[in-house]
Coordinates of C-alpha atoms and ligand atoms in Angstrom, one line a residue:
M1 CA -11.6 -7.4 30.2
K2 CA -8.1 -8.4 29.2
G3 CA -5.0 -6.2 29.5
F4 CA -2.2 -6.3 27.0
R5 CA 1.2 -4.8 27.5
T6 CA 3.9 -5.2 24.9
P7 CA 7.3 -4.2 26.1
L8 CA 9.3 -3.3 23.0
I9 CA 13.0 -2.9 22.5
A10 CA 14.1 -3.2 26.1
G11 CA 11.7 -6.1 26.7
L12 CA 12.7 -7.9 23.5
L13 CA 16.3 -7.8 24.6
S14 CA 15.7 -8.8 28.2
G15 CA 12.8 -11.1 27.5
A16 CA 11.1 -9.4 30.5
A17 CA 7.4 -9.8 30.8
L18 CA 5.3 -7.0 32.2
P19 CA 2.5 -7.6 34.7
A20 CA -1.0 -7.6 33.3
I21 CA -2.9 -4.3 33.8
A22 CA -5.5 -3.9 36.5
Q23 CA -9.1 -3.1 35.8
E24 CA -8.5 0.4 37.1
Y25 CA -5.3 2.2 36.7
V26 CA -3.7 5.6 36.3
I27 CA -0.9 6.6 34.1
D28 CA 1.1 9.7 35.0
A29 CA 2.7 11.0 31.8
G30 CA 5.5 13.5 31.3
T31 CA 4.1 15.0 28.1
L32 CA 0.7 13.8 26.7
F33 CA -0.3 14.1 23.1
D34 CA -4.1 13.4 23.2
G35 CA -4.6 13.1 19.4
N36 CA -4.9 16.9 18.9
Q37 CA -2.7 18.8 21.3
L38 CA 0.1 18.5 23.9
S39 CA 0.0 19.0 27.6
E40 CA 2.5 18.5 30.5
N41 CA 2.2 16.6 33.8
A42 CA -0.8 14.8 32.6
R43 CA -2.8 12.1 34.4
I44 CA -4.9 9.5 32.6
V45 CA -7.5 7.4 34.5
V46 CA -8.6 4.1 33.0
Q47 CA -11.4 1.9 34.0
D48 CA -12.4 -1.4 32.3
G49 CA -10.4 -0.6 29.2
R50 CA -11.7 3.0 28.7
V51 CA -10.3 6.3 29.6
I52 CA -12.6 8.0 32.1
E53 CA -10.6 11.1 32.9
V54 CA -7.7 13.1 31.6
G55 CA -6.1 16.2 33.0
T56 CA -3.1 17.6 34.9
R57 CA -2.0 15.8 38.1
E58 CA -3.2 18.8 40.0
E59 CA -6.7 18.5 38.5
V60 CA -7.2 14.7 38.5
D61 CA -7.1 12.6 41.7
T62 CA -6.0 9.0 41.7
P63 CA -9.1 6.9 42.5
E64 CA -8.7 4.8 45.6
G65 CA -7.2 1.4 45.0
A66 CA -6.2 2.1 41.4
E67 CA -2.8 0.9 40.2
V68 CA -0.5 3.8 39.4
I69 CA 1.9 3.5 36.5
D70 CA 4.5 6.3 36.9
Y71 CA 5.5 7.2 33.4
S72 CA 6.2 10.8 34.3
Q73 CA 9.5 10.7 32.4
Y74 CA 7.9 9.6 29.2
F75 CA 5.8 10.9 26.3
I76 CA 2.4 9.2 25.9
M77 CA 0.3 9.2 22.7
P78 CA -2.6 7.3 21.3
Q79 CA -1.8 4.4 19.1
M80 CA -1.8 5.2 15.4
I81 CA -4.2 4.5 12.6
A82 CA -2.8 3.0 9.4
G83 CA -5.0 4.6 6.8
H84 CA -3.9 2.6 3.7
S85 CA -2.5 -0.9 4.2
H86 CA -3.1 -4.5 3.1
V87 CA -3.1 -7.7 5.2
G88 CA -2.6 -11.4 4.7
T89 CA -1.1 -11.3 1.3
V90 CA 2.7 -11.6 1.9
Q91 CA 4.6 -14.7 2.7
G92 CA 8.4 -14.3 2.9
M93 CA 9.5 -12.6 -0.3
E94 CA 6.3 -13.6 -2.2
H95 CA 3.0 -11.9 -2.3
G96 CA -0.4 -12.9 -3.6
G97 CA -4.0 -13.8 -2.7
D98 CA -3.2 -17.5 -2.3
V99 CA -1.6 -16.9 1.1
Y100 CA -4.6 -14.9 2.4
S101 CA -5.9 -16.7 5.5
R102 CA -7.0 -16.2 9.1
E103 CA -3.4 -16.8 10.2
T104 CA -1.7 -14.5 7.8
V105 CA -4.2 -11.7 8.5
E106 CA -3.7 -12.1 12.2
R107 CA 0.0 -12.2 11.9
D108 CA 0.0 -8.8 10.2
L109 CA -2.4 -7.3 12.7
A110 CA -0.2 -8.5 15.5
Q111 CA 2.8 -6.9 13.9
F112 CA 1.0 -3.6 13.4
A113 CA 0.0 -3.7 17.1
R114 CA 3.6 -4.2 18.2
Y115 CA 4.5 -1.1 16.3
G116 CA 1.9 0.9 18.1
I117 CA -0.9 0.8 15.6
A118 CA -4.5 0.5 16.8
A119 CA -6.4 0.0 13.6
V120 CA -5.5 -0.9 10.0
N121 CA -7.5 0.0 6.9
A122 CA -7.0 -3.0 4.6
L123 CA -7.7 -1.1 1.4
G124 CA -8.7 -3.7 -1.1
M125 CA -7.4 -7.1 -2.3
N126 CA -9.1 -8.8 0.6
R127 CA -10.7 -12.2 0.0
P128 CA -14.2 -13.2 1.0
L129 CA -13.0 -14.4 4.4
F130 CA -12.3 -10.7 5.2
H131 CA -16.0 -10.1 6.1
E132 CA -15.9 -12.7 8.8
L133 CA -12.6 -11.5 10.1
R134 CA -13.7 -7.9 10.1
T135 CA -16.3 -8.7 12.7
E136 CA -14.1 -10.9 14.7
M137 CA -10.8 -9.1 14.6
R138 CA -11.7 -5.8 16.2
G139 CA -13.0 -4.3 19.4
P140 CA -12.0 -4.2 23.1
D141 CA -11.5 -8.0 23.5
Y142 CA -9.3 -8.3 20.5
A143 CA -5.6 -8.3 21.3
E144 CA -4.1 -7.1 18.0
A145 CA -4.7 -4.1 15.7
D146 CA -8.4 -3.7 14.7
L147 CA -9.2 -4.8 11.2
Y148 CA -11.0 -2.2 9.0
G149 CA -11.1 -2.3 5.2
A150 CA -12.6 -2.2 1.8
G151 CA -13.4 -5.8 1.0
T152 CA -12.1 -6.6 -2.5
G153 CA -12.1 -3.1 -4.1
L154 CA -13.0 -2.5 -7.7
G155 CA -10.7 -2.4 -10.7
A156 CA -11.1 -2.1 -14.5
P157 CA -11.3 -5.4 -16.4
D158 CA -7.6 -6.4 -17.1
G159 CA -6.7 -3.2 -15.2
A160 CA -5.1 -2.4 -11.9
P161 CA -4.3 -4.0 -9.5
P162 CA -2.5 -6.0 -12.2
A163 CA -3.5 -9.6 -11.7
D164 CA -0.1 -10.9 -12.8
A165 CA 2.2 -8.6 -10.9
M166 CA 0.1 -8.8 -7.7
N167 CA -0.8 -12.6 -8.1
T168 CA -4.4 -11.8 -7.3
E169 CA -7.0 -14.5 -7.0
E170 CA -10.3 -14.1 -8.9
D171 CA -12.2 -13.2 -5.8
Q172 CA -9.8 -10.5 -4.6
V173 CA -10.8 -7.7 -7.0
N174 CA -14.2 -7.0 -8.5
R175 CA -14.0 -5.8 -12.1
P176 CA -17.3 -4.4 -13.2
G177 CA -17.8 -3.9 -17.0
S178 CA -20.6 -1.3 -16.7
P179 CA -21.9 1.4 -14.4
E180 CA -24.8 -0.9 -13.5
E181 CA -22.4 -3.7 -12.5
A182 CA -20.4 -1.2 -10.5
R183 CA -23.4 -0.1 -8.5
E184 CA -24.4 -3.7 -7.8
S185 CA -20.9 -4.5 -6.7
V186 CA -20.9 -1.6 -4.3
Q187 CA -24.3 -2.6 -2.9
E188 CA -23.1 -6.1 -2.4
M189 CA -20.0 -5.0 -0.5
S190 CA -22.0 -2.7 1.6
N191 CA -24.3 -5.6 2.5
M192 CA -21.4 -7.8 3.4
G193 CA -19.8 -5.1 5.6
V194 CA -17.0 -2.8 4.6
D195 CA -15.6 0.4 6.0
M196 CA -14.8 2.0 2.6
I197 CA -15.1 1.5 -1.1
K198 CA -11.9 1.3 -3.0
V199 CA -11.2 1.8 -6.8
W200 CA -8.1 1.5 -8.8
I201 CA -8.2 4.1 -11.6
D202 CA -4.5 4.1 -12.5
D203 CA -3.1 2.6 -15.7
M204 CA 0.2 1.7 -14.0
G205 CA 2.3 3.8 -16.4
D206 CA 0.2 3.0 -19.5
N207 CA 0.6 -0.7 -18.9
V208 CA -3.0 -1.7 -18.1
P209 CA -6.4 -0.2 -19.1
K210 CA -7.5 2.7 -16.9
M211 CA -10.9 2.6 -15.2
A212 CA -13.5 4.4 -17.3
P213 CA -15.0 7.6 -15.8
D214 CA -18.6 6.4 -16.0
I215 CA -17.7 3.4 -13.9
Y216 CA -15.8 5.2 -11.2
T217 CA -18.5 7.9 -11.1
A218 CA -21.1 5.2 -10.6
V219 CA -19.0 3.7 -7.8
F220 CA -18.6 7.1 -5.9
E221 CA -22.3 7.8 -6.3
E222 CA -23.4 4.4 -5.0
A223 CA -20.8 4.5 -2.1
T224 CA -22.4 7.8 -1.0
A225 CA -25.8 6.4 -1.4
Q226 CA -24.8 3.5 0.9
G227 CA -23.3 5.9 3.4
L228 CA -19.7 4.8 2.7
L229 CA -16.6 6.8 1.8
S230 CA -14.8 6.0 -1.4
A231 CA -11.1 5.9 -2.0
A232 CA -9.1 6.0 -5.3
H233 CA -5.8 4.5 -6.1
I234 CA -4.3 7.1 -8.4
H235 CA -0.7 8.0 -9.5
D236 CA -1.3 10.9 -11.9
Y237 CA -2.5 14.5 -11.4
A238 CA -5.2 14.1 -14.1
D239 CA -6.7 11.0 -12.4
A240 CA -6.7 12.6 -9.0
R241 CA -8.5 15.6 -10.4
A242 CA -11.0 13.6 -12.4
A243 CA -11.8 11.4 -9.3
I244 CA -12.3 14.4 -7.1
E245 CA -14.6 16.0 -9.6
A246 CA -16.5 12.7 -9.8
G247 CA -17.0 12.8 -6.0
V248 CA -14.3 10.6 -4.5
N249 CA -13.6 11.1 -0.7
V250 CA -10.1 9.8 -0.3
I251 CA -7.0 10.1 -2.5
A252 CA -5.3 7.0 -1.4
H253 CA -1.8 7.7 -2.9
G254 CA 0.1 11.0 -3.4
V255 CA 0.2 12.5 -6.9
R256 CA 3.5 11.4 -8.4
D257 CA 3.6 12.3 -12.1
Q258 CA 3.9 16.1 -11.7
E259 CA 3.8 18.9 -9.2
I260 CA 0.3 19.8 -8.2
D261 CA -1.2 23.3 -8.3
D262 CA -3.3 25.5 -6.1
E263 CA -6.4 24.6 -8.1
L264 CA -6.2 20.9 -7.2
I265 CA -5.4 21.7 -3.5
T266 CA -8.3 24.1 -3.3
L267 CA -10.6 21.5 -4.9
M268 CA -9.5 18.9 -2.3
A269 CA -10.0 21.4 0.6
E270 CA -13.4 22.5 -0.7
N271 CA -14.7 19.0 -1.1
G272 CA -13.2 17.8 2.2
V273 CA -11.1 15.1 0.5
W274 CA -8.7 13.1 2.6
Y275 CA -5.1 12.9 1.2
I276 CA -2.9 9.8 2.0
P277 CA 0.5 10.4 0.5
T278 CA 2.0 6.8 0.8
I279 CA 5.5 8.2 0.1
N280 CA 7.1 4.9 1.4
I281 CA 5.4 2.9 -1.4
N282 CA 8.2 4.0 -3.9
E283 CA 10.9 4.4 -1.3
S284 CA 10.5 0.8 -0.1
N285 CA 11.8 -0.4 -3.5
Y286 CA 15.3 0.8 -2.7
L287 CA 15.4 1.8 0.9
Y288 CA 16.3 -1.5 2.5
A289 CA 19.0 -2.3 -0.1
E290 CA 20.6 0.9 0.9
H291 CA 20.6 0.1 4.6
P292 CA 22.1 -3.4 5.4
E293 CA 23.2 -1.9 8.7
W294 CA 19.5 -1.9 9.8
L295 CA 19.9 -5.7 10.2
E296 CA 21.4 -4.7 13.6
D297 CA 18.5 -2.5 14.5
D298 CA 15.8 -4.2 16.7
F299 CA 13.1 -1.8 15.7
F300 CA 13.7 -2.9 12.1
T301 CA 14.2 -6.6 12.6
M302 CA 11.1 -7.0 14.7
G303 CA 9.1 -6.3 11.5
A304 CA 11.3 -7.4 8.6
S305 CA 10.6 -11.0 7.7
P306 CA 13.5 -13.5 8.1
E307 CA 13.4 -13.9 4.3
L308 CA 13.7 -10.2 3.7
Q309 CA 16.5 -10.0 6.2
E310 CA 18.3 -12.8 4.4
A311 CA 17.9 -10.9 1.1
I312 CA 19.2 -7.6 2.6
A313 CA 22.3 -9.5 3.9
D314 CA 23.0 -10.7 0.3
E315 CA 25.1 -8.2 -1.6
E316 CA 23.8 -9.5 -4.9
W317 CA 20.2 -8.9 -3.9
R318 CA 21.1 -5.4 -2.8
E319 CA 22.8 -4.5 -6.1
K320 CA 20.0 -5.9 -8.1
A321 CA 17.4 -4.1 -6.0
L322 CA 19.2 -0.8 -6.7
E323 CA 19.6 -1.3 -10.5
D324 CA 16.4 0.3 -11.8
V325 CA 15.0 2.7 -9.2
D326 CA 15.4 6.1 -10.9
E327 CA 11.6 6.3 -11.4
D328 CA 10.9 5.4 -7.8
R329 CA 13.3 8.1 -6.5
Q330 CA 11.7 10.6 -8.8
A331 CA 8.2 9.6 -7.5
V332 CA 9.3 10.0 -3.9
A333 CA 10.7 13.5 -4.7
V334 CA 7.5 14.6 -6.5
N335 CA 5.3 13.0 -3.8
I336 CA 7.2 14.9 -1.1
E337 CA 7.1 18.2 -3.0
N338 CA 3.3 17.8 -3.5
L339 CA 2.8 17.1 0.2
R340 CA 4.9 20.2 0.9
R341 CA 2.5 22.3 -1.3
I342 CA -0.6 20.8 0.4
V343 CA 0.8 21.6 3.9
E344 CA 1.8 25.1 2.9
H345 CA -1.6 25.8 1.4
G346 CA -3.5 24.3 4.4
G347 CA -7.1 23.1 4.5
V348 CA -6.6 19.5 3.3
R349 CA -6.9 16.7 5.8
V350 CA -3.8 14.5 5.5
V351 CA -3.8 10.9 6.9
L352 CA -1.0 8.5 7.6
G353 CA -0.9 5.6 5.1
T354 CA 1.8 3.7 3.3
D355 CA 0.3 0.8 1.3
S356 CA 2.2 -1.5 3.7
G357 CA 1.6 -5.2 3.6
A358 CA 1.1 -5.4 -0.2
T359 CA 4.6 -6.7 -1.1
A360 CA 7.5 -8.1 0.8
V361 CA 9.3 -4.8 1.1
R362 CA 6.4 -2.9 2.5
I363 CA 6.8 -3.8 6.1
P364 CA 3.7 -3.5 8.3
G365 CA 4.3 -1.1 11.1
F366 CA 7.9 -0.2 10.2
A367 CA 6.6 1.4 7.0
E368 CA 4.3 3.6 9.0
H369 CA 7.1 5.0 11.3
Q370 CA 9.2 5.5 8.1
E371 CA 6.3 7.4 6.5
L372 CA 6.2 9.8 9.5
A373 CA 9.9 10.8 8.8
L374 CA 9.0 11.3 5.1
M375 CA 6.1 13.6 6.0
A376 CA 8.6 15.6 8.1
E377 CA 10.8 15.8 5.0
A378 CA 7.9 17.5 3.3
G379 CA 8.0 20.2 5.9
M380 CA 5.0 19.0 7.9
D381 CA 5.2 20.1 11.5
P382 CA 5.7 17.1 13.9
L383 CA 2.5 17.9 15.8
D384 CA 0.6 17.9 12.5
I385 CA 2.2 14.5 11.6
L386 CA 1.0 13.1 15.0
I387 CA -2.5 14.4 14.3
A388 CA -2.5 12.8 10.8
S389 CA -1.4 9.5 12.2
T390 CA -4.0 9.4 15.1
S391 CA -7.2 11.5 15.3
A392 CA -7.3 12.3 11.6
G393 CA -7.1 8.6 10.6
A394 CA -9.7 7.8 13.2
D395 CA -12.0 10.5 11.8
M396 CA -11.5 9.2 8.2
L397 CA -12.5 5.7 9.3
R398 CA -15.3 7.1 11.5
I399 CA -13.8 5.5 14.7
D400 CA -14.8 7.6 17.6
D401 CA -12.9 5.8 20.4
L402 CA -9.4 5.3 18.9
G403 CA -6.7 7.7 17.9
R404 CA -7.5 10.0 20.9
I405 CA -6.9 10.0 24.6
E406 CA -10.1 11.5 26.0
P407 CA -13.0 10.2 28.2
G408 CA -14.7 7.3 26.5
A409 CA -11.8 6.4 24.3
R410 CA -10.3 2.9 24.4
A411 CA -7.2 2.8 26.5
Q412 CA -4.6 2.2 23.8
F413 CA -1.3 4.1 24.3
I414 CA 2.2 4.3 23.1
V415 CA 4.8 5.1 25.7
I416 CA 7.8 6.8 24.2
D417 CA 11.2 7.7 25.6
G418 CA 11.6 10.9 23.7
D419 CA 9.6 13.7 22.2
P420 CA 8.1 13.1 18.8
S421 CA 6.4 16.5 18.9
E422 CA 10.0 17.9 18.5
S423 CA 11.6 15.1 16.5
I424 CA 9.2 12.8 14.8
T425 CA 11.6 9.8 14.6
D426 CA 11.3 9.6 18.4
T427 CA 8.2 7.5 17.8
R428 CA 10.7 4.7 17.2
S429 CA 11.8 4.9 20.9
I430 CA 8.9 2.9 22.1
V431 CA 9.1 1.8 25.7
E432 CA 5.8 0.0 25.8
V433 CA 2.6 -0.4 23.9
I434 CA -0.4 -0.6 26.2
R435 CA -3.8 -1.8 25.2
Y436 CA -6.7 -1.6 27.6
Ligands
ZN501 ZN1 -2.9 -0.3 -1.6

């Protein structure tokens, strides 16, 4: 059993390495968030990479010979689950399927891990290599974030994801022409090994053909028959509603064309639909051009590529990036309002997801922390945001030993100098990411 400890900001600056972790150790925490609730003066006992006991320091004894890590001044939480991302398709300022490789996938998973993310749901546009990597790049002996995902995903012929804009390769998206082909495609993916089935329904603002209802209905039915959850890329209210009525399990983007009503929220709640807002997807188109001062912030620069940092430093790039973003700002506002309505109504399971990794400005890991702040803007309680980013994401991906700190869970913790249950942006004050 290996032990991985990644010291963040302080370590990056000092270059200090931390000692490897012992087979058996105890962490004394100030405040513990276990994936569901908070407790004070907690003690976590870890053996061979798994949590074996959690409780207060009065309740739980330190096993004889165990190493003790005194983090009683810090907040400890499980590592997060990124519910909607992509891996291996960005190189510098470019994106496309031609850069998808073992190296670029692992580069992204390593970056997610540094930001305190335990597992990543690569929701489509994966190339065939994905199925091999999905077996290899997960589990207790793997040092980076665990790879989960949807394989290619299914789009309409000539539809989303737009092959030109996304530079997709032929083998990155399946585009079935009939319900029969759609069912076969889902069966094939299920046989090769996927964690979810993804469809793109959206017409990208009337720019590409929308997926036909008989095709996505066949996809959702076949996914269910194969024991898999299905997720839909939507933008509009009408598509979200039609997808839910056709049996989809996950709405993979927030509704952004109009404000949603109680009817849709009730429909999601009654059908147990997971909702992933991805507010940062539109915000990322202008956010970084607005914040050149972040080039001085280590938490940002450890994720932004050198090419992106160079672009942000260039005034001309910033001006151009901000030229045509009214629609994005509007989409962010509507997305936030819709999340606010969902939260106020209650009953819908919200999961952290950002669509990070799909383009150069959707920064793996950083985007996730940014999304937490956007969820707070929608009025979500910080504790509920922490749940959405840990145990809820694990439940959606059917992972029973991540996203929680409880007996049997893998020992994957974020050590924070602050209290994100009060102020969510404190998740950025990471002292250390511990795995195993
Ligand atoms: Zn996506």
